[in-house]
Short mmCIF file of C-alpha atoms and ligand atoms in Angstrom, two decimals:
data_model
loop_
_atom_site.label_atom_id
_atom_site.label_comp_id
_atom_site.label_asym_id
_atom_site.label_seq_id
_atom_site.Cartn_x
_atom_site.Cartn_y
_atom_site.Cartn_z
CA MET A 20 -42.56 -9.40 4.25
CA SER A 21 -38.81 -9.51 3.42
CA ALA A 22 -36.11 -7.90 5.60
CA PRO A 23 -35.31 -4.19 5.22
CA LEU A 24 -32.28 -3.48 3.08
CA GLN A 25 -29.36 -1.43 4.30
CA VAL A 26 -29.00 1.31 1.70
CA ARG A 27 -25.35 2.29 1.49
CA SER A 28 -23.48 3.79 -1.45
CA LEU A 29 -20.13 2.31 -2.41
CA TRP A 30 -19.04 5.74 -3.65
CA GLU A 31 -19.76 7.35 -0.28
CA ALA A 32 -17.74 4.60 1.42
CA THR A 33 -14.72 4.95 -0.88
CA ALA A 34 -14.50 8.66 -1.89
CA ALA A 35 -12.13 11.02 -0.09
CA PRO A 36 -14.07 13.56 2.00
CA GLY A 37 -15.48 16.39 -0.08
CA PRO A 38 -15.18 20.11 0.46
CA GLU A 39 -17.77 21.39 2.95
CA PHE A 40 -19.68 24.55 2.17
CA ALA A 41 -21.69 26.64 4.62
CA ALA A 42 -25.36 27.48 4.09
CA LEU A 43 -26.25 30.93 2.78
CA ALA A 44 -26.75 33.14 5.83
CA ALA A 45 -26.71 36.71 4.45
CA PRO A 46 -27.93 38.31 1.19
CA VAL A 47 -25.53 38.04 -1.77
CA SER A 48 -25.44 39.36 -5.28
CA ALA A 49 -23.43 38.05 -8.22
CA GLN A 50 -23.28 38.08 -12.01
CA ALA A 51 -24.93 34.64 -12.10
CA VAL A 52 -26.72 32.36 -9.63
CA VAL A 53 -26.65 28.62 -10.31
CA ILE A 54 -29.30 26.49 -8.59
CA GLY A 55 -28.13 22.89 -8.10
CA ALA A 56 -24.58 21.63 -7.58
CA GLY A 57 -24.36 18.41 -9.58
CA TYR A 58 -22.27 18.07 -12.72
CA THR A 59 -24.49 20.52 -14.65
CA GLY A 60 -24.44 23.32 -12.08
CA LEU A 61 -20.80 22.89 -11.07
CA SER A 62 -19.55 22.67 -14.66
CA ALA A 63 -21.52 25.86 -15.44
CA ALA A 64 -20.11 27.56 -12.34
CA LEU A 65 -16.56 26.41 -13.08
CA HIS A 66 -16.66 27.64 -16.67
CA LEU A 67 -18.19 30.96 -15.65
CA ALA A 68 -15.68 31.47 -12.83
CA ARG A 69 -12.80 30.57 -15.13
CA ALA A 70 -14.08 33.27 -17.51
CA GLY A 71 -13.89 35.78 -14.65
CA ARG A 72 -17.60 35.90 -13.77
CA ASP A 73 -18.77 36.25 -10.19
CA VAL A 74 -20.95 33.17 -9.57
CA VAL A 75 -23.01 31.97 -6.61
CA VAL A 76 -24.11 28.31 -6.42
CA LEU A 77 -27.03 27.23 -4.21
CA GLU A 78 -27.37 23.53 -3.38
CA ALA A 79 -30.27 22.13 -1.38
CA ALA A 80 -28.34 19.12 -0.07
CA ARG A 81 -24.61 18.46 0.31
CA ILE A 82 -22.38 18.11 -2.76
CA GLY A 83 -22.99 14.77 -4.47
CA GLU A 84 -26.02 13.63 -2.49
CA ARG A 85 -28.12 13.43 -5.63
CA ALA A 86 -27.56 11.82 -9.07
CA SER A 87 -24.04 13.17 -9.61
CA GLY A 88 -22.73 11.41 -6.52
CA LEU A 89 -24.83 8.25 -6.88
CA ASN A 90 -24.54 7.16 -10.50
CA GLY A 91 -22.61 4.33 -12.16
CA GLY A 92 -19.66 6.54 -13.12
CA GLN A 93 -19.75 5.38 -16.72
CA VAL A 94 -18.48 8.13 -19.02
CA ILE A 95 -20.62 7.43 -22.07
CA PRO A 96 -20.04 9.28 -25.34
CA GLY A 97 -22.98 10.75 -27.22
CA VAL A 98 -26.71 10.72 -26.62
CA LYS A 99 -29.32 8.05 -27.34
CA ASP A 100 -29.86 9.29 -30.91
CA ASP A 101 -27.29 8.26 -33.48
CA PRO A 102 -25.55 10.96 -35.57
CA ASP A 103 -27.74 10.53 -38.69
CA GLU A 104 -30.91 10.83 -36.55
CA LEU A 105 -29.60 14.05 -34.98
CA GLN A 106 -28.91 15.50 -38.42
CA GLU A 107 -32.34 14.43 -39.66
CA ARG A 108 -34.06 15.96 -36.64
CA PHE A 109 -32.15 19.23 -36.48
CA GLY A 110 -30.95 19.73 -40.08
CA ALA A 111 -27.58 18.98 -41.66
CA GLY A 112 -25.60 21.96 -40.28
CA PRO A 113 -27.05 22.33 -36.76
CA GLY A 114 -27.30 18.52 -36.45
CA ALA A 115 -23.63 18.09 -37.36
CA ARG A 116 -22.61 20.71 -34.78
CA MET A 117 -24.75 18.92 -32.20
CA VAL A 118 -23.03 15.64 -33.02
CA ASP A 119 -19.65 17.33 -32.39
CA THR A 120 -20.94 18.78 -29.11
CA VAL A 121 -22.18 15.48 -27.70
CA ALA A 122 -19.19 13.54 -29.02
CA GLY A 123 -16.88 15.87 -27.09
CA GLY A 124 -18.34 14.92 -23.70
CA PRO A 125 -15.70 12.40 -22.60
CA ASP A 126 -12.86 14.70 -23.77
CA LEU A 127 -14.30 17.50 -21.62
CA VAL A 128 -14.65 15.25 -18.54
CA PHE A 129 -11.14 13.82 -18.78
CA ASP A 130 -9.63 17.25 -19.62
CA LEU A 131 -11.27 18.85 -16.55
CA ILE A 132 -10.07 15.98 -14.38
CA ARG A 133 -6.51 16.51 -15.64
CA GLU A 134 -6.54 20.33 -15.56
CA HIS A 135 -7.93 20.46 -12.02
CA ALA A 136 -6.07 17.38 -10.72
CA ILE A 137 -9.35 15.72 -9.64
CA ALA A 138 -8.54 12.42 -7.91
CA CYS A 139 -11.50 10.23 -9.00
CA ASP A 140 -10.02 6.95 -10.27
CA ALA A 141 -10.54 8.16 -13.85
CA THR A 142 -9.83 5.53 -16.51
CA ARG A 143 -10.30 5.95 -20.23
CA THR A 144 -10.42 2.35 -21.32
CA GLY A 145 -13.60 2.58 -23.35
CA TRP A 146 -17.30 1.79 -23.16
CA ILE A 147 -18.83 -1.47 -24.36
CA GLN A 148 -22.42 -1.84 -25.51
CA PRO A 149 -23.15 -5.58 -25.58
CA ALA A 150 -26.13 -6.62 -27.73
CA THR A 151 -28.95 -8.68 -26.25
CA SER A 152 -30.53 -9.59 -29.62
CA GLU A 153 -29.76 -9.78 -33.32
CA THR A 154 -32.03 -6.76 -33.86
CA ALA A 155 -30.01 -4.77 -31.33
CA LEU A 156 -26.82 -5.93 -33.00
CA ARG A 157 -27.98 -4.55 -36.34
CA GLN A 158 -28.75 -1.23 -34.66
CA LEU A 159 -25.21 -1.20 -33.19
CA GLN A 160 -23.78 -1.88 -36.66
CA ARG A 161 -25.60 1.20 -37.97
CA ARG A 162 -24.33 3.19 -34.96
CA VAL A 163 -20.73 2.14 -35.49
CA ARG A 164 -20.90 2.87 -39.21
CA GLN A 165 -22.29 6.36 -38.64
CA TRP A 166 -19.66 7.28 -36.06
CA GLN A 167 -16.87 5.78 -38.18
CA GLN A 168 -18.02 7.96 -41.11
CA ARG A 169 -17.39 10.92 -38.80
CA GLY A 170 -13.91 9.72 -37.85
CA ALA A 171 -14.76 8.29 -34.41
CA PRO A 172 -12.80 5.15 -33.41
CA LEU A 173 -15.74 2.80 -32.66
CA ARG A 174 -15.67 -0.82 -33.72
CA MET A 175 -17.93 -3.86 -33.67
CA LEU A 176 -17.15 -6.78 -31.40
CA SER A 177 -18.00 -10.42 -32.10
CA ALA A 178 -19.77 -12.50 -29.45
CA ALA A 179 -16.40 -14.08 -28.61
CA GLU A 180 -14.76 -10.65 -28.24
CA VAL A 181 -17.57 -9.42 -25.97
CA ALA A 182 -17.18 -12.59 -23.90
CA ALA A 183 -13.41 -12.04 -23.62
CA LEU A 184 -13.74 -8.34 -22.75
CA THR A 185 -16.66 -8.63 -20.31
CA GLY A 186 -16.45 -12.17 -18.96
CA SER A 187 -20.08 -12.76 -19.99
CA SER A 188 -21.18 -15.10 -22.75
CA ARG A 189 -24.78 -13.84 -22.64
CA TYR A 190 -24.34 -11.43 -25.55
CA CYS A 191 -24.39 -11.95 -29.31
CA GLY A 192 -21.85 -9.22 -30.08
CA GLY A 193 -21.53 -5.54 -29.32
CA LEU A 194 -19.61 -2.35 -29.89
CA LEU A 195 -16.54 -0.85 -28.30
CA ASP A 196 -16.30 2.92 -28.06
CA PRO A 197 -12.77 3.82 -26.92
CA ARG A 198 -13.82 7.42 -26.20
CA GLY A 199 -15.62 6.35 -23.00
CA GLY A 200 -14.34 5.40 -19.58
CA THR A 201 -15.11 5.46 -15.89
CA VAL A 202 -14.86 7.76 -12.89
CA GLN A 203 -15.66 7.45 -9.20
CA PRO A 204 -18.72 9.67 -9.61
CA LEU A 205 -18.86 11.15 -6.13
CA ALA A 206 -15.14 11.96 -6.17
CA TYR A 207 -15.63 13.60 -9.58
CA VAL A 208 -18.49 15.87 -8.45
CA ARG A 209 -16.63 16.78 -5.25
CA GLY A 210 -13.58 17.57 -7.38
CA LEU A 211 -15.65 19.81 -9.65
CA ALA A 212 -16.95 21.65 -6.57
CA ARG A 213 -13.41 22.13 -5.29
CA ALA A 214 -12.26 23.36 -8.73
CA ALA A 215 -15.20 25.77 -9.08
CA ALA A 216 -14.58 27.17 -5.59
CA ALA A 217 -10.84 27.54 -6.33
CA ALA A 218 -11.75 29.45 -9.51
CA GLY A 219 -13.82 31.87 -7.40
CA ALA A 220 -17.37 30.46 -7.38
CA ARG A 221 -19.13 30.95 -4.04
CA ILE A 222 -20.91 27.69 -3.19
CA PHE A 223 -23.58 27.39 -0.50
CA ALA A 224 -24.76 23.91 0.52
CA ARG A 225 -27.89 22.92 2.46
CA THR A 226 -29.45 25.99 0.86
CA ALA A 227 -32.62 25.22 -1.07
CA ALA A 228 -33.76 27.83 -3.54
CA LEU A 229 -37.38 28.36 -2.53
CA ARG A 230 -38.53 31.26 -4.67
CA LEU A 231 -37.52 32.77 -7.98
CA VAL A 232 -38.70 36.36 -8.44
CA LYS A 233 -38.18 38.61 -11.49
CA THR A 234 -36.80 42.02 -10.54
CA THR A 235 -35.99 45.13 -12.56
CA THR A 236 -32.31 44.12 -12.71
CA GLY A 237 -32.68 40.37 -13.10
CA TRP A 238 -33.68 37.70 -10.61
CA GLU A 239 -33.87 37.26 -6.88
CA VAL A 240 -33.61 33.73 -5.51
CA GLY A 241 -35.15 33.35 -2.07
CA THR A 242 -33.80 30.79 0.40
CA ALA A 243 -34.77 30.12 4.03
CA ALA A 244 -32.26 32.57 5.46
CA ALA A 245 -31.37 35.12 2.77
CA SER A 246 -31.65 35.86 -0.93
CA ALA A 247 -29.23 35.74 -3.86
CA ALA A 248 -29.61 38.28 -6.68
CA ALA A 249 -28.19 38.22 -10.19
CA PRO A 250 -29.03 39.27 -13.75
CA VAL A 251 -28.84 35.59 -14.76
CA VAL A 252 -30.08 32.40 -13.08
CA ILE A 253 -29.24 28.85 -14.21
CA LEU A 254 -31.53 26.02 -13.13
CA ALA A 255 -29.39 22.86 -12.84
CA THR A 256 -31.73 20.71 -10.77
CA ASN A 257 -32.46 17.89 -13.25
CA ALA A 258 -34.47 14.91 -11.88
CA TYR A 259 -34.60 16.57 -8.46
CA THR A 260 -36.31 19.75 -9.69
CA ASP A 261 -38.87 20.80 -7.09
CA SER A 262 -41.33 23.65 -6.77
CA ILE A 263 -38.63 26.19 -7.72
CA SER A 264 -39.93 25.64 -11.27
CA ASP A 265 -43.01 23.54 -11.67
CA THR A 266 -42.90 23.68 -15.48
CA LEU A 267 -39.28 22.52 -15.51
CA ARG A 268 -40.11 19.75 -13.01
CA ARG A 269 -42.87 18.53 -15.28
CA SER A 270 -40.67 18.59 -18.41
CA VAL A 271 -38.86 15.37 -17.37
CA VAL A 272 -39.97 12.08 -15.88
CA PRO A 273 -37.90 11.04 -12.85
CA VAL A 274 -37.27 7.29 -13.06
CA PRO A 275 -35.50 5.37 -10.29
CA SER A 276 -32.29 3.49 -11.03
CA PHE A 277 -30.64 1.24 -8.46
CA GLN A 278 -27.21 -0.33 -8.11
CA VAL A 279 -25.67 -3.19 -6.22
CA ALA A 280 -21.96 -3.80 -5.59
CA THR A 281 -20.40 -7.14 -4.73
CA GLN A 282 -17.67 -7.79 -2.24
CA PRO A 283 -14.19 -7.41 -3.83
CA LEU A 284 -13.77 -10.16 -6.42
CA PRO A 285 -10.96 -12.67 -6.01
CA ALA A 286 -8.07 -12.27 -8.49
CA SER A 287 -9.23 -15.23 -10.61
CA LEU A 288 -12.62 -13.54 -11.25
CA ARG A 289 -11.09 -10.10 -11.73
CA ALA A 290 -9.00 -11.61 -14.49
CA GLN A 291 -12.22 -12.74 -16.23
CA ILE A 292 -14.70 -9.91 -15.63
CA LEU A 293 -13.98 -6.71 -17.52
CA PRO A 294 -10.22 -7.28 -17.18
CA GLY A 295 -9.53 -4.26 -19.43
CA GLY A 296 -11.42 -1.91 -17.12
CA GLN A 297 -14.16 -0.92 -19.59
CA ALA A 298 -17.66 0.09 -18.54
CA ALA A 299 -20.64 -1.65 -20.15
CA SER A 300 -24.36 -0.93 -20.67
CA ASP A 301 -26.35 -3.51 -22.58
CA THR A 302 -29.15 -3.01 -25.09
CA TRP A 303 -32.17 -4.21 -23.08
CA ARG A 304 -34.88 -1.57 -23.05
CA LEU A 305 -34.49 -1.69 -19.26
CA LEU A 306 -30.77 -1.73 -19.63
CA ARG A 307 -28.30 -3.27 -17.20
CA TYR A 308 -25.06 -1.35 -16.73
CA PHE A 309 -21.96 -2.74 -15.07
CA ARG A 310 -18.30 -2.17 -14.36
CA VAL A 311 -15.60 -3.29 -11.95
CA GLU A 312 -14.38 -0.40 -9.80
CA SER A 313 -10.97 0.24 -8.29
CA SER A 314 -11.37 -2.00 -5.24
CA GLY A 315 -12.39 -4.88 -7.52
CA ARG A 316 -16.13 -4.91 -6.87
CA LEU A 317 -18.62 -5.52 -9.64
CA VAL A 318 -21.14 -2.66 -9.69
CA MET A 319 -24.34 -3.37 -11.57
CA GLY A 320 -27.35 -1.11 -12.01
CA SER A 321 -30.76 -1.30 -13.59
CA ARG A 322 -34.31 -0.09 -13.01
CA GLY A 323 -34.87 0.80 -9.38
CA THR A 324 -37.51 1.22 -6.78
CA TYR A 325 -39.34 4.29 -5.51
CA ALA A 326 -39.19 3.05 -1.94
CA ARG A 327 -37.11 5.25 0.36
CA ALA A 328 -36.31 2.23 2.49
CA PRO A 329 -36.48 -0.68 0.04
CA ARG A 330 -36.90 -4.20 1.34
CA LEU A 331 -34.65 -7.03 0.25
CA ALA A 332 -37.30 -8.43 -2.09
CA ALA A 333 -37.31 -5.19 -4.10
CA VAL A 334 -33.70 -5.69 -5.18
CA LYS A 335 -33.71 -9.42 -5.79
CA HIS A 336 -33.97 -8.85 -9.53
CA HIS A 337 -30.58 -7.11 -9.38
CA TYR A 338 -29.06 -10.24 -7.89
CA ARG A 339 -30.78 -12.28 -10.58
CA ALA A 340 -29.36 -9.99 -13.29
CA VAL A 341 -25.83 -10.41 -11.91
CA ALA A 342 -26.31 -14.21 -11.75
CA GLU A 343 -27.69 -14.31 -15.27
CA ILE A 344 -24.91 -12.22 -16.83
CA PHE A 345 -22.08 -13.57 -14.67
CA PRO A 346 -22.98 -17.09 -13.48
CA GLN A 347 -19.36 -17.49 -12.35
CA LEU A 348 -20.13 -15.05 -9.48
CA ASP A 349 -22.30 -17.64 -7.73
CA GLY A 350 -21.54 -17.42 -4.00
CA ILE A 351 -20.14 -13.86 -4.13
CA GLY A 352 -21.94 -11.57 -1.66
CA PHE A 353 -23.37 -8.07 -2.13
CA GLU A 354 -22.12 -5.33 0.18
CA TYR A 355 -23.59 -2.08 -1.14
CA HIS A 356 -27.06 -1.13 -2.40
CA TRP A 357 -28.10 2.37 -3.43
CA GLY A 358 -30.05 4.27 -6.04
CA GLY A 359 -31.16 7.62 -7.38
CA MET A 360 -33.39 9.33 -9.92
CA VAL A 361 -32.70 9.56 -13.64
CA ALA A 362 -34.39 12.37 -15.61
CA VAL A 363 -36.00 10.94 -18.74
CA THR A 364 -37.29 13.12 -21.58
CA PRO A 365 -39.95 12.11 -24.12
CA ASP A 366 -37.52 12.52 -27.05
CA HIS A 367 -34.63 10.87 -25.13
CA LEU A 368 -32.48 13.96 -25.69
CA PRO A 369 -31.04 16.36 -23.12
CA HIS A 370 -32.74 19.75 -23.15
CA LEU A 371 -31.42 23.30 -22.97
CA HIS A 372 -34.11 25.89 -22.27
CA GLU A 373 -34.26 29.64 -21.94
CA PRO A 374 -37.78 30.14 -20.55
CA ALA A 375 -37.29 33.89 -19.90
CA PRO A 376 -34.56 36.43 -20.56
CA GLY A 377 -31.74 35.75 -18.09
CA LEU A 378 -33.19 32.38 -17.05
CA LEU A 379 -31.59 29.18 -18.35
CA ALA A 380 -32.00 25.48 -17.64
CA GLY A 381 -30.21 22.30 -18.75
CA LEU A 382 -31.45 18.79 -17.90
CA GLY A 383 -32.75 15.42 -19.06
CA TYR A 384 -29.72 13.24 -19.72
CA ASN A 385 -31.64 9.94 -19.83
CA GLY A 386 -28.99 8.12 -17.79
CA ARG A 387 -26.03 9.52 -19.72
CA GLY A 388 -25.21 12.57 -17.67
CA VAL A 389 -21.63 12.08 -16.50
CA ALA A 390 -20.32 13.39 -19.81
CA MET A 391 -23.45 15.17 -21.07
CA ALA A 392 -24.25 17.14 -17.90
CA THR A 393 -20.64 18.32 -17.82
CA VAL A 394 -21.05 19.44 -21.45
CA MET A 395 -24.40 21.06 -20.65
CA GLY A 396 -22.78 23.08 -17.86
CA ARG A 397 -20.26 24.44 -20.35
CA LEU A 398 -23.04 25.19 -22.88
CA LEU A 399 -24.99 27.10 -20.22
CA ALA A 400 -21.87 29.05 -19.27
CA ARG A 401 -21.16 29.89 -22.92
CA ARG A 402 -24.71 31.14 -23.38
CA VAL A 403 -24.39 33.35 -20.26
CA LEU A 404 -21.07 34.63 -21.63
CA GLY A 405 -22.91 35.80 -24.76
CA ALA A 406 -22.68 32.97 -27.31
CA PRO A 407 -25.45 33.45 -29.92
CA ALA A 408 -28.00 30.61 -29.91
CA ASP A 409 -27.04 29.47 -33.42
CA GLU A 410 -23.34 29.22 -32.51
CA LEU A 411 -23.84 27.15 -29.38
CA GLY A 412 -23.71 23.71 -31.03
CA PHE A 413 -26.87 22.62 -29.22
CA PRO A 414 -30.48 23.67 -29.75
CA ILE A 415 -32.32 25.88 -27.26
CA THR A 416 -35.82 24.40 -27.22
CA PRO A 417 -39.14 25.58 -25.74
CA LEU A 418 -39.87 24.32 -22.22
CA LYS A 419 -42.82 21.91 -22.42
CA PRO A 420 -44.34 19.83 -19.62
CA VAL A 421 -44.71 16.10 -20.37
CA ALA A 422 -48.28 14.73 -20.44
CA LEU A 423 -49.70 14.37 -16.94
CA HIS A 424 -49.89 10.59 -16.99
CA ALA A 425 -46.13 10.16 -17.21
CA PHE A 426 -45.70 11.73 -13.79
CA SER A 427 -47.79 9.34 -11.85
CA ARG A 428 -45.89 6.43 -10.36
CA LEU A 429 -48.55 4.29 -11.92
CA GLY A 430 -47.57 5.66 -15.32
CA VAL A 431 -43.87 4.97 -14.83
CA ARG A 432 -44.59 1.52 -13.37
CA ALA A 433 -46.84 0.64 -16.31
CA THR A 434 -44.10 1.73 -18.72
CA VAL A 435 -41.50 -0.30 -16.80
CA GLN A 436 -43.78 -3.39 -16.87
CA TYR A 437 -44.25 -2.96 -20.60
CA LEU A 438 -40.48 -2.63 -21.21
CA ARG A 439 -39.78 -5.65 -19.02
CA LEU A 440 -42.30 -7.71 -20.99
CA ALA A 441 -40.80 -6.53 -24.29
CA ASP A 442 -37.30 -7.53 -23.07
CA ALA A 443 -38.58 -10.91 -21.91
CA LEU A 444 -40.23 -11.55 -25.29
CA THR A 445 -37.04 -10.58 -27.12
CA ALA A 446 -35.06 -12.92 -24.85
CA ARG A 447 -37.47 -15.78 -25.58
CA ARG A 448 -37.15 -15.25 -29.35
CA GLN A 449 -33.36 -14.95 -29.15
CA PRO A 450 -31.36 -18.16 -29.64
CA ARG A 451 -28.95 -18.66 -26.75
CA VAL A 452 -25.50 -17.39 -27.60
CA ALA A 453 -22.12 -19.06 -27.26
CA GLY A 454 -21.66 -20.81 -23.95
CA ALA A 455 -24.84 -19.33 -22.40
C1 LIG B 16 -28.47 5.35 -10.13
C2 LIG B 16 -28.02 6.20 -11.29
C3 LIG B 16 -27.04 5.69 -12.16
C4 LIG B 16 -26.59 6.47 -13.23
N1 LIG B 16 -25.54 6.03 -13.97
C5 LIG B 16 -24.99 6.81 -14.93
C6 LIG B 16 -23.81 6.42 -15.61
O1 LIG B 16 -23.21 5.39 -15.31
N2 LIG B 16 -23.34 7.23 -16.59
C7 LIG B 16 -23.95 8.40 -16.91
O2 LIG B 16 -23.49 9.09 -17.80
N3 LIG B 16 -25.04 8.85 -16.22
C8 LIG B 16 -25.56 8.09 -15.24
N4 LIG B 16 -26.63 8.54 -14.51
C9 LIG B 16 -27.17 9.88 -14.79
C10 LIG B 16 -26.32 10.98 -14.17
O3 LIG B 16 -26.04 10.66 -12.81
C11 LIG B 16 -27.07 12.31 -14.22
O4 LIG B 16 -27.48 12.55 -15.55
C12 LIG B 16 -26.21 13.49 -13.78
O5 LIG B 16 -25.64 13.26 -12.54
C13 LIG B 16 -27.08 14.75 -13.75
O6 LIG B 16 -26.36 15.79 -13.16
P1 LIG B 16 -27.14 17.09 -12.70
O7 LIG B 16 -26.13 18.00 -12.14
O8 LIG B 16 -27.93 17.61 -13.83
O9 LIG B 16 -28.18 16.58 -11.61
P2 LIG B 16 -27.95 16.23 -10.04
O10 LIG B 16 -26.63 15.62 -9.82
O11 LIG B 16 -29.15 15.47 -9.60
O12 LIG B 16 -27.92 17.65 -9.39
C14 LIG B 16 -29.07 18.42 -9.23
C15 LIG B 16 -28.92 19.15 -7.91
O13 LIG B 16 -29.93 20.14 -7.77
C16 LIG B 16 -30.22 20.23 -6.40
N5 LIG B 16 -31.50 20.91 -6.25
C17 LIG B 16 -32.73 20.52 -6.66
N6 LIG B 16 -33.65 21.46 -6.35
C18 LIG B 16 -32.99 22.46 -5.73
C19 LIG B 16 -33.39 23.71 -5.16
N7 LIG B 16 -34.66 24.13 -5.18
N8 LIG B 16 -32.44 24.49 -4.59
C20 LIG B 16 -31.14 24.11 -4.58
N9 LIG B 16 -30.72 22.94 -5.09
C21 LIG B 16 -31.62 22.12 -5.67
C22 LIG B 16 -30.23 18.78 -5.94
O14 LIG B 16 -30.08 18.68 -4.55
C23 LIG B 16 -29.07 18.20 -6.71
O15 LIG B 16 -27.86 18.18 -5.98
C24 LIG B 16 -27.14 7.77 -13.46
C25 LIG B 16 -28.12 8.26 -12.58
C26 LIG B 16 -28.54 7.50 -11.51
C27 LIG B 16 -29.55 8.07 -10.58
#
């Protein structure tokens, strides 16, 4: 059996300390209770507090211990569906408004960072999607064309341009979306918490919501020590949804994603690998995402492991991915290894639900939640503030559990094996690209 791995997040090691919040110790009431303090819950709380609402936030862990403090920090515009698909699915008018909503994600993130002076190494240098096959390249061409028709500044990149921008000659072309960028994700979520608290939100950490009970005036949320009451409750628990709402928990499939970070790269390699500071996520079905962060380390993520204490063997494929994409990193060591859960939905779209009057939920970002969860928080706040459903710019859909099979680890593993095989077959069919 291989050696145990030391799981340690680069973001935890490099972020400034976050604000600390006490646990809920006495009963409270407010105009809204938000359950979960990641980007979704904190963006909702911030927007509600800024609109003058009295908000209480309950977080089971500490701020940023779950996906919002663990992710790759890539600020990715849009959702998995391209604009035409959204308009086909939801109709011309509502679809077009949805396109505007999702396209505005990076603007919202970078505006909040500026308005609230959040120190999180934010850079807006763009997001690259390098293509792993000619088929994927054609899909990117359609994507670029559709966004360009709507005035967005995307452009296609040749294989040589991708190689120059990323330092990898493994790709046959790609797209550049200048709307994207990067943040230090833990610093960003801690900054949102600080901003929400400064705007008046009362945040309680290490306070799991254990029970949700309908009352004559709204909802009562039970915790271990005391309860929080409000006419409105927002569930912002995403992939970490527990028994607080079993139906919500079963509406997404939590899939592990894992990242490794190298030691700081020497200047000669920094000048080659993503020298312009862009983030990148390639087009494999089991995509690999990578960036160089402010201390010069390459951070790369891909499918992860369910093990709480993974062994070295479980992450070897991450090392292989780095070696395959960046052979020039041979001999560079890995210093950080960590992962978290991504909430995947069957239609690959984020979901906004209103399962009962005064009860709202937003989740399911399919690995694109830095921008989209921040947007979802604002959508949830707008709904609480009285926005009619048809003016929200995002559909409120019925809450539906995913088929049972998807929730078994066996089910997710089988899907992962299938996707890996499909990627391997594509790779075998694909002629090697320049210099590879
Ligand atoms: C390894 C990894 C890499 C990723 N990389 C990227 C990326 O580069 N770019 C990108 O856009 N997205 C990325 N994502 C996705 C992104 O991190 C998420 O979509 C986003 O953080 C979701 O935010 P959230 O607030 O909805 O969920 P979370 O941040 O998970 O917050 C939910 C919170 O709810 C709390 N909670 C749960 N149950 C209860 C309860 N009963 N009571 C109280 N609190 C509760 C949890 O403790 C948690 O803090 C990545 C995700 C992972 C895991």
